[in-house]
Coordinates of C-alpha atoms and ligand atoms in Angstrom, one line a residue:
Chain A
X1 CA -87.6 -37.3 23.0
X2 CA -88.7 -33.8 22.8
X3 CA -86.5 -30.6 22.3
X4 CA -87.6 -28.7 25.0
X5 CA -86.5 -24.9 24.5
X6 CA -83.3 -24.2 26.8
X7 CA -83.8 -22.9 30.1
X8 CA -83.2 -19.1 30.7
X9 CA -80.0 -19.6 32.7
X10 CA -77.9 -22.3 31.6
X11 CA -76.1 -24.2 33.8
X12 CA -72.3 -23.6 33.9
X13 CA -70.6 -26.4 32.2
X14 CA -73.6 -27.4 29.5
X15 CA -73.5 -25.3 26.8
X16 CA -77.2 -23.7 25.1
X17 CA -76.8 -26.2 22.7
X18 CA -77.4 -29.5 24.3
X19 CA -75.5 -32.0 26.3
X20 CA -72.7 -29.3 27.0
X21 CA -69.5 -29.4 25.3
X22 CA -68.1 -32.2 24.4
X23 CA -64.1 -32.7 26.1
X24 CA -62.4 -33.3 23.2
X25 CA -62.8 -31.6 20.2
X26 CA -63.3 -33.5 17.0
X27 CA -60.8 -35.0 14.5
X28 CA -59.7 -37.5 12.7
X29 CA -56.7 -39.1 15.1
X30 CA -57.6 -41.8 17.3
X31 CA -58.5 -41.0 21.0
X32 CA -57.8 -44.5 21.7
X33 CA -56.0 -47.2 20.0
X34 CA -56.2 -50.9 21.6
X35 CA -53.8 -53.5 20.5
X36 CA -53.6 -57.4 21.2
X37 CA -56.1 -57.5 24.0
X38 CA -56.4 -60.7 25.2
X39 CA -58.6 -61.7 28.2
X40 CA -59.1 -65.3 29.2
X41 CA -60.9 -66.7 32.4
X42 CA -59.4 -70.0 33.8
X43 CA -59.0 -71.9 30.5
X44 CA -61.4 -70.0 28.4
X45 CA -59.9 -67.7 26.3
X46 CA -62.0 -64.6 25.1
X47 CA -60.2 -62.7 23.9
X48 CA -57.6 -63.5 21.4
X49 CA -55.8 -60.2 20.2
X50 CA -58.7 -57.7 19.5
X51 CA -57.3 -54.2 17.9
X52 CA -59.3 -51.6 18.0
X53 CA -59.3 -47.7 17.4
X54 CA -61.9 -45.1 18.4
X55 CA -61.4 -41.8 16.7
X56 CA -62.1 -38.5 18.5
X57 CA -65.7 -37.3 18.0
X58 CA -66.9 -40.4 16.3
X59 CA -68.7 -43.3 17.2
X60 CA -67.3 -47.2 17.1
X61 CA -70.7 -49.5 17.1
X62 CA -69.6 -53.3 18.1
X63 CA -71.5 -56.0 16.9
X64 CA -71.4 -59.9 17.4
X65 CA -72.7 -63.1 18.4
X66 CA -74.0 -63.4 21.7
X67 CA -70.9 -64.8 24.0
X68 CA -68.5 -62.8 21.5
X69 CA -66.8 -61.1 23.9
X70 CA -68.4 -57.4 23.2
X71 CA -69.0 -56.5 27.3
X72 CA -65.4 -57.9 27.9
X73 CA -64.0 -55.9 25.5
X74 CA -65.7 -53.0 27.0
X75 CA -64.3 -53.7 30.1
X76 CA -61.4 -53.9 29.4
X77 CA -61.3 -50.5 27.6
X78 CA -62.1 -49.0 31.3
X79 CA -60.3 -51.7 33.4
X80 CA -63.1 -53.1 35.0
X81 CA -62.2 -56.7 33.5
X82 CA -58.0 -56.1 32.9
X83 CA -56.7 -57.8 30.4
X84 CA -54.0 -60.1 30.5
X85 CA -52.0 -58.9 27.8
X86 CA -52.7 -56.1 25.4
X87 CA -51.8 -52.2 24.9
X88 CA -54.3 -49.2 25.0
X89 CA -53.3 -45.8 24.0
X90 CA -55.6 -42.9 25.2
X91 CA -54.5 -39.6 24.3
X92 CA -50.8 -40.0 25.0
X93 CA -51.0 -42.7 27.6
X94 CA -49.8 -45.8 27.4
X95 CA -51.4 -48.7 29.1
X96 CA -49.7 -52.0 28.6
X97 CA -51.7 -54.5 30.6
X98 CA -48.8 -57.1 30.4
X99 CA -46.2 -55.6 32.0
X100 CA -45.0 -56.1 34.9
X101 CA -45.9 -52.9 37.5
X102 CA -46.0 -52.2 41.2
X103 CA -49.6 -52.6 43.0
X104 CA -49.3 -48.6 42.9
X105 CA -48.3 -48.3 39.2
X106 CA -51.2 -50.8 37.5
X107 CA -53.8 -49.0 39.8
X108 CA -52.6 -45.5 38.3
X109 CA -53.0 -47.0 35.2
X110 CA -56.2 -48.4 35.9
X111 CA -57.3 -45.2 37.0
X112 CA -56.3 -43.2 33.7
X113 CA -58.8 -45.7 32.1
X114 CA -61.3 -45.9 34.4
X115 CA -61.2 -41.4 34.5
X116 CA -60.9 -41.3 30.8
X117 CA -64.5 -43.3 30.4
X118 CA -68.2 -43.2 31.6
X119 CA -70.0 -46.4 31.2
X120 CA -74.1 -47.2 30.6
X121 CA -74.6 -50.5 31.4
X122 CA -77.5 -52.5 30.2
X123 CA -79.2 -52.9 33.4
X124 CA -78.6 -49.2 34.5
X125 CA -77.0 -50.2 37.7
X126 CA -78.2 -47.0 39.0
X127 CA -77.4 -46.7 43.0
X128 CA -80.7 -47.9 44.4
X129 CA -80.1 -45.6 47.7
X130 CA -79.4 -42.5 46.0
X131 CA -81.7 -40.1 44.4
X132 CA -81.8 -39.7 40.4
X133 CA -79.9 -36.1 41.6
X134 CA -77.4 -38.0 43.5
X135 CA -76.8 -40.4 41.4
X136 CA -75.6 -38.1 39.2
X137 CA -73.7 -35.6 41.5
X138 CA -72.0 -38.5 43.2
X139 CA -69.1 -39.0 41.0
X140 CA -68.6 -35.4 40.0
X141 CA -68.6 -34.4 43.7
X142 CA -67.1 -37.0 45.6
X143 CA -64.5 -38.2 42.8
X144 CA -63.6 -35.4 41.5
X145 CA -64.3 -32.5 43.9
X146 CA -65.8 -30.2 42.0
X147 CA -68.4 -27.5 44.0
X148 CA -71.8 -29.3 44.9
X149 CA -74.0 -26.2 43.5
X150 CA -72.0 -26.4 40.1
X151 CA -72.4 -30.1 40.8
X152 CA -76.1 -29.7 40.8
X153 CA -76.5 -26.8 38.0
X154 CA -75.1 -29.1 35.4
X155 CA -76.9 -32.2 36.3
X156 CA -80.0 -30.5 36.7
X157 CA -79.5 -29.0 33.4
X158 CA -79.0 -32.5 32.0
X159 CA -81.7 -34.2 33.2
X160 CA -83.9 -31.2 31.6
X161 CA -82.1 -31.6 28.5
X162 CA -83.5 -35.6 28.5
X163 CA -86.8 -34.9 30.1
X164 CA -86.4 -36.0 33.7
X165 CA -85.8 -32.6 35.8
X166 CA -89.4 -33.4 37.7
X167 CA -87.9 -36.8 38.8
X168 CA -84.7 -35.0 40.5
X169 CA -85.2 -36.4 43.7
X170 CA -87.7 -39.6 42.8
X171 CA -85.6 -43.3 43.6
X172 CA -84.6 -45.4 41.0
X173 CA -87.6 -47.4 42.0
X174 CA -90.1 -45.2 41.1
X175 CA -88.8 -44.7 37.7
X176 CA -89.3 -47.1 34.8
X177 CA -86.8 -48.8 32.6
X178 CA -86.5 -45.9 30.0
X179 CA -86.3 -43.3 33.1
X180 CA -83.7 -45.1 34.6
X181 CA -81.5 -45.7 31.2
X182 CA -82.2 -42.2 31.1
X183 CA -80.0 -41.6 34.0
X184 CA -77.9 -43.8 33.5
X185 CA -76.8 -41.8 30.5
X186 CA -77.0 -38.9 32.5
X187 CA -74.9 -40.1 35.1
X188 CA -72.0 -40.9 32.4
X189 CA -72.4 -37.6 31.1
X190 CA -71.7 -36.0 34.1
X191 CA -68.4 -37.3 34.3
X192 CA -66.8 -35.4 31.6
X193 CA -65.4 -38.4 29.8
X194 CA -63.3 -38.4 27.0
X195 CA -65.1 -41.7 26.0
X196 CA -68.9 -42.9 26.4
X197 CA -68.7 -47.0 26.7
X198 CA -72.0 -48.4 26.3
X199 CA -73.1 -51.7 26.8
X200 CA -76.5 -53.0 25.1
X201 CA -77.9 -49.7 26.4
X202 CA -81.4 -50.3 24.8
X203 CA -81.9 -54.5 25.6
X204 CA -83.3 -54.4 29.1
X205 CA -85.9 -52.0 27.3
X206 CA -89.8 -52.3 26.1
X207 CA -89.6 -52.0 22.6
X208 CA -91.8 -48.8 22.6
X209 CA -89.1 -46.9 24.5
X210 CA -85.8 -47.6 23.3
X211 CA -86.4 -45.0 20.2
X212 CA -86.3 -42.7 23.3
X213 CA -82.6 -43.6 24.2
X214 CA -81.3 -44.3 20.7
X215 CA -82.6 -40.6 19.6
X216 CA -80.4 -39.8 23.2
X217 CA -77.3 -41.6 21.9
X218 CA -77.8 -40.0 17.9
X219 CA -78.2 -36.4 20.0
X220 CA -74.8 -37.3 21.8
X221 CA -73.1 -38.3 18.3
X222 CA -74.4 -35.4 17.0
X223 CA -72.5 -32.9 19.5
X224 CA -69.2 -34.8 18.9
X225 CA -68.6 -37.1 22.0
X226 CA -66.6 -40.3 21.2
X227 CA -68.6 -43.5 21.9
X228 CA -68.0 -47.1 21.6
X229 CA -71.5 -48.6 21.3
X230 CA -72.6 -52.4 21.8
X231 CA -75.9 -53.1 20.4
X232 CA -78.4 -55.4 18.3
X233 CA -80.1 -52.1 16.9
X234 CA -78.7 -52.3 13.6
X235 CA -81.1 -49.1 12.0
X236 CA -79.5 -47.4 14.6
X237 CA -75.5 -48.7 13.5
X238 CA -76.6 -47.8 10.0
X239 CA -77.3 -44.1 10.8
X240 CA -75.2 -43.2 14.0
X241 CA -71.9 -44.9 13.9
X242 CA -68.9 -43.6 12.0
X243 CA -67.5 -47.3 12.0
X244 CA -68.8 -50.6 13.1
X245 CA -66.8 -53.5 13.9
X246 CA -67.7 -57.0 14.1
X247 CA -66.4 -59.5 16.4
X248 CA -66.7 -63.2 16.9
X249 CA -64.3 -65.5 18.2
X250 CA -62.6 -63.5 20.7
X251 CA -61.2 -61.1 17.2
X252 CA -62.6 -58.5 15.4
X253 CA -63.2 -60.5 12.1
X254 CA -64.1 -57.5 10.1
X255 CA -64.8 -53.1 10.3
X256 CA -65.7 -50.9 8.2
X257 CA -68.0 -48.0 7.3
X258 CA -71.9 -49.3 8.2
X259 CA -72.1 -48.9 4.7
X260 CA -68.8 -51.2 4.1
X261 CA -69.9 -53.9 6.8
X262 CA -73.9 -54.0 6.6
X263 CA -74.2 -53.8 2.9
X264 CA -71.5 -55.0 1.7
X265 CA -69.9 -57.3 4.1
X266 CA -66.2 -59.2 3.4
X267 CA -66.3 -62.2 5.9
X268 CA -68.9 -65.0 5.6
X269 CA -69.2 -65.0 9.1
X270 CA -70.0 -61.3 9.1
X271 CA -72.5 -62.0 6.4
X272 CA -74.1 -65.0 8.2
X273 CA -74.4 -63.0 11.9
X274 CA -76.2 -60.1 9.8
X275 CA -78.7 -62.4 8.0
X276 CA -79.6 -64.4 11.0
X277 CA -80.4 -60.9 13.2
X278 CA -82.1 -59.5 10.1
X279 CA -84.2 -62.8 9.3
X280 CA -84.5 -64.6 12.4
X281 CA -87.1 -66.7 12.4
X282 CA -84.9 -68.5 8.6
Chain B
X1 CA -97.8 -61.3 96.9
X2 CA -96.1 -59.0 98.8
X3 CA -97.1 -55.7 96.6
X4 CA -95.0 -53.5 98.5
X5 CA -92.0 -55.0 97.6
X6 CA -92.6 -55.5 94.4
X7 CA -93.0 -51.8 94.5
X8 CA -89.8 -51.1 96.7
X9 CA -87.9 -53.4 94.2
X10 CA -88.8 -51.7 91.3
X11 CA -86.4 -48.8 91.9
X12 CA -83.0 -50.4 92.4
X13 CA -83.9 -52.6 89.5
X14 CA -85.2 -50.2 86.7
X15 CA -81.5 -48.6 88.0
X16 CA -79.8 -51.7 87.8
X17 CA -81.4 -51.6 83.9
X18 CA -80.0 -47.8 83.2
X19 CA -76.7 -48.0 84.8
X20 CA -76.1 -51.3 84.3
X21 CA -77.8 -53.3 81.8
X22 CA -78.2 -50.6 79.1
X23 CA -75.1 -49.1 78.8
X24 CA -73.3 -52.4 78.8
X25 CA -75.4 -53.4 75.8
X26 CA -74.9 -50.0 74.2
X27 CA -71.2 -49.8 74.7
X28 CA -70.8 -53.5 74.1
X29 CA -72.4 -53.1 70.4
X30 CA -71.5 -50.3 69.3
X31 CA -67.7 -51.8 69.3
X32 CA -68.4 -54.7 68.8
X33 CA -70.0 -53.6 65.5
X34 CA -66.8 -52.1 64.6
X35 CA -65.3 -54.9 65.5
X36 CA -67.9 -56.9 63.0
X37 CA -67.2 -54.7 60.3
X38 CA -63.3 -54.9 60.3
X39 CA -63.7 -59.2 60.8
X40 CA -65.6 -59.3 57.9
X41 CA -64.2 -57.0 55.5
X42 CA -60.8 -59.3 56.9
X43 CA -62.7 -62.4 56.3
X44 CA -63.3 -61.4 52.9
X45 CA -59.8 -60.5 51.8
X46 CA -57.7 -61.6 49.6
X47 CA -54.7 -61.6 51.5
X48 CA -54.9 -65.2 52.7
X49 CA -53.6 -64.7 56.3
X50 CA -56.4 -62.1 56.9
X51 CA -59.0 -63.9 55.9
X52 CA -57.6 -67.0 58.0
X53 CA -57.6 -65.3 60.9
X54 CA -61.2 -64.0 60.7
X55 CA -62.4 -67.3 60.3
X56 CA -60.5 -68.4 63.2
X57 CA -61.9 -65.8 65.6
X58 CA -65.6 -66.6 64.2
X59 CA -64.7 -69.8 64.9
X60 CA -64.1 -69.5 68.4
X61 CA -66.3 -67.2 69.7
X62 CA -69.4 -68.7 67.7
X63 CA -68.0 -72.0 69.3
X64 CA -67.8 -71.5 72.9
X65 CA -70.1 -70.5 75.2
X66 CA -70.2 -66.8 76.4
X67 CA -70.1 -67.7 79.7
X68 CA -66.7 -69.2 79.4
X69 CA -65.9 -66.4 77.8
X70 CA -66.9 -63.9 80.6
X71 CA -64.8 -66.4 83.0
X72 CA -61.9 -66.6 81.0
X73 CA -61.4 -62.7 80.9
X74 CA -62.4 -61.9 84.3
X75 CA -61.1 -65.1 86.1
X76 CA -58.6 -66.7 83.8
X77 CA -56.5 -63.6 83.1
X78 CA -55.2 -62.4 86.4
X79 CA -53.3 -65.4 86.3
X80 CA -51.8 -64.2 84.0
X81 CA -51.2 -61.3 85.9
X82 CA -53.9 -59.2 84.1
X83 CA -56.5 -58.3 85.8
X84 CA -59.7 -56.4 84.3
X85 CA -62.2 -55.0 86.3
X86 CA -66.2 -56.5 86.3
X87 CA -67.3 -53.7 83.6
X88 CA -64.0 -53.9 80.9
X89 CA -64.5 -57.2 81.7
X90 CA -67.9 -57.7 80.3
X91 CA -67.8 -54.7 77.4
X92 CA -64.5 -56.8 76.2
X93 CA -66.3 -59.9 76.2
X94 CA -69.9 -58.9 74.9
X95 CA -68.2 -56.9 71.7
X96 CA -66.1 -60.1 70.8
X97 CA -68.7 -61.7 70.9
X98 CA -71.0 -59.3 69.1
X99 CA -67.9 -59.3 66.2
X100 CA -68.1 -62.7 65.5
X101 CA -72.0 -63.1 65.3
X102 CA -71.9 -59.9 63.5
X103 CA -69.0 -60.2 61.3
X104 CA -71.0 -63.1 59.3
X105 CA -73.9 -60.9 58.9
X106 CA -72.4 -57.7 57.6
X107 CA -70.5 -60.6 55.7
X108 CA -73.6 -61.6 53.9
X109 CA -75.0 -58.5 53.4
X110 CA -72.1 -57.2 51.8
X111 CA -72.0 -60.3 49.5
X112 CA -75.9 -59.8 48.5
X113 CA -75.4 -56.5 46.6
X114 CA -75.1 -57.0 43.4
X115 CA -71.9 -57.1 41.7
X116 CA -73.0 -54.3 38.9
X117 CA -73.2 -52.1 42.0
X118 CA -69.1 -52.2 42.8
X119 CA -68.9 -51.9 38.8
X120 CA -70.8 -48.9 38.9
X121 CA -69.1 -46.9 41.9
X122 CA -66.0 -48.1 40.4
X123 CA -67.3 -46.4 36.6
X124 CA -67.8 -42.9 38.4
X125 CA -64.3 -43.5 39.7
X126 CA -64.7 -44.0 42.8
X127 CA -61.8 -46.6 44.7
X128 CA -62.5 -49.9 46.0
X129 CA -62.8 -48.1 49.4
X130 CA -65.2 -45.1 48.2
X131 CA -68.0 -47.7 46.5
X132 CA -67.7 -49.8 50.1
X133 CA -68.2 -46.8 52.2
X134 CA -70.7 -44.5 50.0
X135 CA -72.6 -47.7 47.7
X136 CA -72.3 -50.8 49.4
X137 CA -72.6 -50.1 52.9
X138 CA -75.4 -48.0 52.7
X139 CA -77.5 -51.5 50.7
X140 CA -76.0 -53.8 53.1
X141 CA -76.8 -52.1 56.0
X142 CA -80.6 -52.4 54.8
X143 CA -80.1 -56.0 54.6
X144 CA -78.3 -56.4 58.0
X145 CA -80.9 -54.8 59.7
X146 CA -83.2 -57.3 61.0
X147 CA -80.3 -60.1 61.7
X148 CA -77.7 -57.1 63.7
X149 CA -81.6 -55.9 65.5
X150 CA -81.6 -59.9 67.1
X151 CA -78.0 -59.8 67.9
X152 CA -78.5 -56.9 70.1
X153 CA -81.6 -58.1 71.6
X154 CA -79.7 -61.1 72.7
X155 CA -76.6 -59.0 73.8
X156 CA -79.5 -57.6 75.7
X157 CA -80.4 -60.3 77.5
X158 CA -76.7 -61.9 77.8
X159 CA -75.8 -59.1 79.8
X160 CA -77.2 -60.9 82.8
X161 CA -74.7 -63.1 82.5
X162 CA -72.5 -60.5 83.8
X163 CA -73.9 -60.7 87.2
X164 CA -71.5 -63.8 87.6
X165 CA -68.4 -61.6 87.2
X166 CA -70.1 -58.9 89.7
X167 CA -71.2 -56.3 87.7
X168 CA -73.9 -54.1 88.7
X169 CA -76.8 -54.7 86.4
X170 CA -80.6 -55.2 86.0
X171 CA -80.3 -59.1 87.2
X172 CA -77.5 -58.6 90.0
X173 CA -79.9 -55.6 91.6
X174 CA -82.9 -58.3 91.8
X175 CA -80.8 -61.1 92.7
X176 CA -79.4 -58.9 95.8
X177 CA -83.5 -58.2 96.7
X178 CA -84.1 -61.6 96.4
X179 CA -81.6 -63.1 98.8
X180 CA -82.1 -60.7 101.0
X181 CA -86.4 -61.1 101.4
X182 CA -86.3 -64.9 100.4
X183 CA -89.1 -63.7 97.3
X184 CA -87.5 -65.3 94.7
X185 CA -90.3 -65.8 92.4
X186 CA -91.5 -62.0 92.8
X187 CA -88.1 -60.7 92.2
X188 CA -87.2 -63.0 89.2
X189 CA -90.6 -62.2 87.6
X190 CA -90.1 -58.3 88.2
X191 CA -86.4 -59.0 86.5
X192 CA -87.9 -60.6 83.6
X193 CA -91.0 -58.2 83.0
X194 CA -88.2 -55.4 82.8
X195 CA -86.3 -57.3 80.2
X196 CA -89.5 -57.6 78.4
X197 CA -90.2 -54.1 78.3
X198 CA -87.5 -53.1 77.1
X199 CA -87.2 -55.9 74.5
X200 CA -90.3 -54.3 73.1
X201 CA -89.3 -51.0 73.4
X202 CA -85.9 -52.2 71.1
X203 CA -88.5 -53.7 68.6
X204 CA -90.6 -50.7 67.9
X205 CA -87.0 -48.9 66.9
X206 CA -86.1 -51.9 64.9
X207 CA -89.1 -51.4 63.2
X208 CA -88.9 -47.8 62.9
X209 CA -85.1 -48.1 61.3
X210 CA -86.5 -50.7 58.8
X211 CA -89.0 -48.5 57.7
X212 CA -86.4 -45.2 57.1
X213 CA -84.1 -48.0 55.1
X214 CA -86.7 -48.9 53.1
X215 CA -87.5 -45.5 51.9
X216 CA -86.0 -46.5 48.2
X217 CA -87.1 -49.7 47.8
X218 CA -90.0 -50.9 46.2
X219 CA -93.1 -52.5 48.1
X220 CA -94.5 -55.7 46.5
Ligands
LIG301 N1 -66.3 -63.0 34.8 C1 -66.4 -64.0 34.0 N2 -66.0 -65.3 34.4 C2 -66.0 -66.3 33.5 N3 -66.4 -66.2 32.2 C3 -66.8 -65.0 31.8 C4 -66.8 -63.9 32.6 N4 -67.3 -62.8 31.9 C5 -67.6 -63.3 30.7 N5 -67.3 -64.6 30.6 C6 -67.4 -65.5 29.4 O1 -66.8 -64.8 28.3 C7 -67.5 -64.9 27.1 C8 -67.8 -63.6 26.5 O2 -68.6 -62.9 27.4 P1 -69.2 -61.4 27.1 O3 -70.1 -61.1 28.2 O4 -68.0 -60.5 26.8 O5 -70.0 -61.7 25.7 P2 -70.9 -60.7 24.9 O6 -70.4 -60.6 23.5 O7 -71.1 -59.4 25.7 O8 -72.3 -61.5 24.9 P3 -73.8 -61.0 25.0 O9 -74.2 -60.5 23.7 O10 -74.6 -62.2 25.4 O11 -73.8 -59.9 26.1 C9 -68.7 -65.7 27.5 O12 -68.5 -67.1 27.1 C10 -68.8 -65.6 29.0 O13 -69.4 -66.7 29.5
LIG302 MG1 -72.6 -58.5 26.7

């Protein structure tokens, strides 16, 4: 991932710096606390009462076993899998997703989640039809109605800023797995979130590529925007996130500091996940 | 063979074809591809009542012949004191009929984009509505292609049917010529190399529309 020098005329909307400002600035009080989520499908419950908080500017890593219930937590934190019972509080809203509400009421709600986020999901889901330029304009212009030329100016600066402004109008198809992460990213990004949700960003990846994304996603830490990270790359817990939680069992058995949790962990279950992904042929 | 007529007969049925034939087909798609769209997207909703009522109208129209069809509307309903002229007639009958084949292909087109596509429009915020419209659509419509191309080649050729309820039309014109100069074999050959032609002519633009939808996808 190179750091190409800044173009002469900066797009409106991303600053000279990098990935343009952050929303939110940065602090210490949580952008979003979740309380008691609990999702279950039919009889299987997943999740049993997670609590969660994701501080403004910083970045929560979650970790666990496979089947944990990381993606459902995500999902939950932007609606796309409700809960069944549970609170989320995002800067001043409340979201309880056990009360009882009108049709119109839970969408609202769903909606204040589901604007508050952009998600990168593990197998892009980039929209196949759609150029890499339209892919990223779509939600900025059609959602949210901003102009199509400021639309453009601050995706094209964007997909300069990772290395893909000569793929602008190229199909998802031509690009490869790296590219098309790349945009994914990019397409978050262009949102404006308040949050960055993603989801095993780097496993769909050849391993000779995902440095490309994970130096990305340190880049985005660096410049303050608040991220809740699932991921196996534990070198990249260790050095990006502010706090790293570790779930198994549909709960978060144990967070901390990487420091706190990787070194030093509390929970033999902690301990035992973390030897068998550090030694796992053992 | 009597070349000369063959000739002569050309005209009125090459006009039967553009007045008739054609723009019944046309017409007749076109809503009942609406008509497709709306049966399926009710055939696929949750609201149980919707859903059972789609699957009854598939049901029906996928279950009786078209012909009955035709009659019912253009024969049956005057007694019940509506009476539709030859052309409503047929355009009614040929887009129900069109929904119903349709409605279970737009059906399964719909269902064969992925899931993380929906998940996707719906994580740029986009409504349930907005990812149908501007990211589903747009795949299944790819998909739906070649199946919707074969309905309206049959609509095509089911249009002669509507010679039986007197509409003017590519088969009606040669059927007129026929009883008229006892060359039935000449005329009903003539009819069918028309319908040919212009069989062909809708498979070359089939082709052509796969080829524009294909633009973004990969070839193996
Ligand atoms: N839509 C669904 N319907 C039924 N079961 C589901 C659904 N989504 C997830 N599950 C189940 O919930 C459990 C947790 O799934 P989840 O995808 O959240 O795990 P994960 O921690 O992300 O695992 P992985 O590391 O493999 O991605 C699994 O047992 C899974 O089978
Ligand atoms: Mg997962």
């Amino acid at each position: 991932m190179s750091h190409e020098p800044e173009s002469s005329s900066p797009a409106p909307g991303a600053s000279s710096s990098g990935f343009g400002v952050p929303p939110i600035g940065s602090g210490a009080d949580p952008l979003l606390r979740a309380t008691g989520l609990r999702t279950s499908f039919g009889s299987l419950d997943v999740l049993k009462g997670v609590d969660l908080e994701v501080r403004r500017g910083k970045v929560l890593v979650l970790i666990g076993p496979s089947g944990s219930g990381k993606t459902t937590v995500l999902r939950a934190l932007n609606a796309l899998t409700p809960p069944q019972a549970g609170v989320i509080d995002l800067d001043g809203e409340r979201i309880d997703f056990a009360a009882k509400l009108s049709k119109r009421e839970t969408a609202a709600q769903r909606a204040v989640l589901r604007d508050a986020s952009g998600m990168v999901f593990q197998h892009y889901n980039l929209f196949p039809h759609k150029t890499v330029l339209e892919n990223v304009i779509e939600g900025p212009v059609i959602v949210q109605k901003r102009p199509r030329d400021e639309a453009i100016a601050t995706a094209t600066a964007l997909l300069e800023r990772v290395g893909l402004a000569s793929k602008r109008d190229a199909y998802p198809f031509e690009l490869s797995g790296g590219q098309q992460q790349r945009v994914g990213i990019v397409r978050a990004l262009a949102l404006r979130p308040k949050l960055l949700l993603f989801d095993e960003p780097t496993s769909a990846l050849d391993p000779e590529i995902v440095g490309d994304v994970l130096t990305i996603m340190s880049e985005l830490a660096h410049e303050g925007w608040t991220m809740v990270v699932v991921t196996h790359e534990l070198a990249f817990a260790r050095e990006v996130a502010d706090e790293v939680a570790f779930l198994d069992g549909g709960v978060v058995v144990e967070r901390g500091t990487p420091a706190e949790v990787f070194t030093n962990p509390q929970e033999p279950r902690t301990r035992e996940f973390l030897d068998r992904l550090l030694r796992p042929l053992e | 063979m009597d070349w000369q007529l063959a000739w002569d007969s050309l005209g009125p049925i090459v006009r039967g074809a553009i007045l008739g034939t054609i723009p019944l087909s046309l017409i007749s798609f076109a809503l009942g591809l609406v008509l497709a769209l709306g049966i399926a997207l009710a055939r696929m909703s949750s609201i149980r009542a919707l859903s059972a009522a789609a699957r009854f109208v598939i049901s029906v129209v996928r279950g009786t012949p078209l012909l009955v069809q035709l009659f019912v509307i253009f024969y049956g309903l005057p007694s019940l004191g509506a009476t539709i002229p030859p052309w409503p007639s047929a355009v009614i009958a040929f887009s129900i009929n069109v929904g119903g084949y349709g409605a279970e292909i737009i059906r399964a087109a719909i269902l064969s984009v992925p899931a993380g596509q929906w998940e996707a429009g719906y994580t740029v915020g986009m409504s349930r509505a907005t990812t149908l419209r501007r990211i589903i659509l747009p795949q299944a419509a790819r998909v739906s292609v070649p199946p919707l191309s074969n309905t309206f080649i049959s609509l095509l050729k089911d249009t002669s049917l509507a010679s039986l309820i007197l509409v003017t039309e590519l088969f009606r014109e040669a059927q007129k010529i026929a009883a008229f100069s006892q060359e039935f074999m000449l005329l009903y050959i003539e009819a069918a190399l028309v319908y040919w032609v212009i069989c062909l002519g809708l498979s070359a633009l089939q082709n052509l529309l796969e080829k524009r939808l294909d633009r973004y996808v990969a070839r193996a």
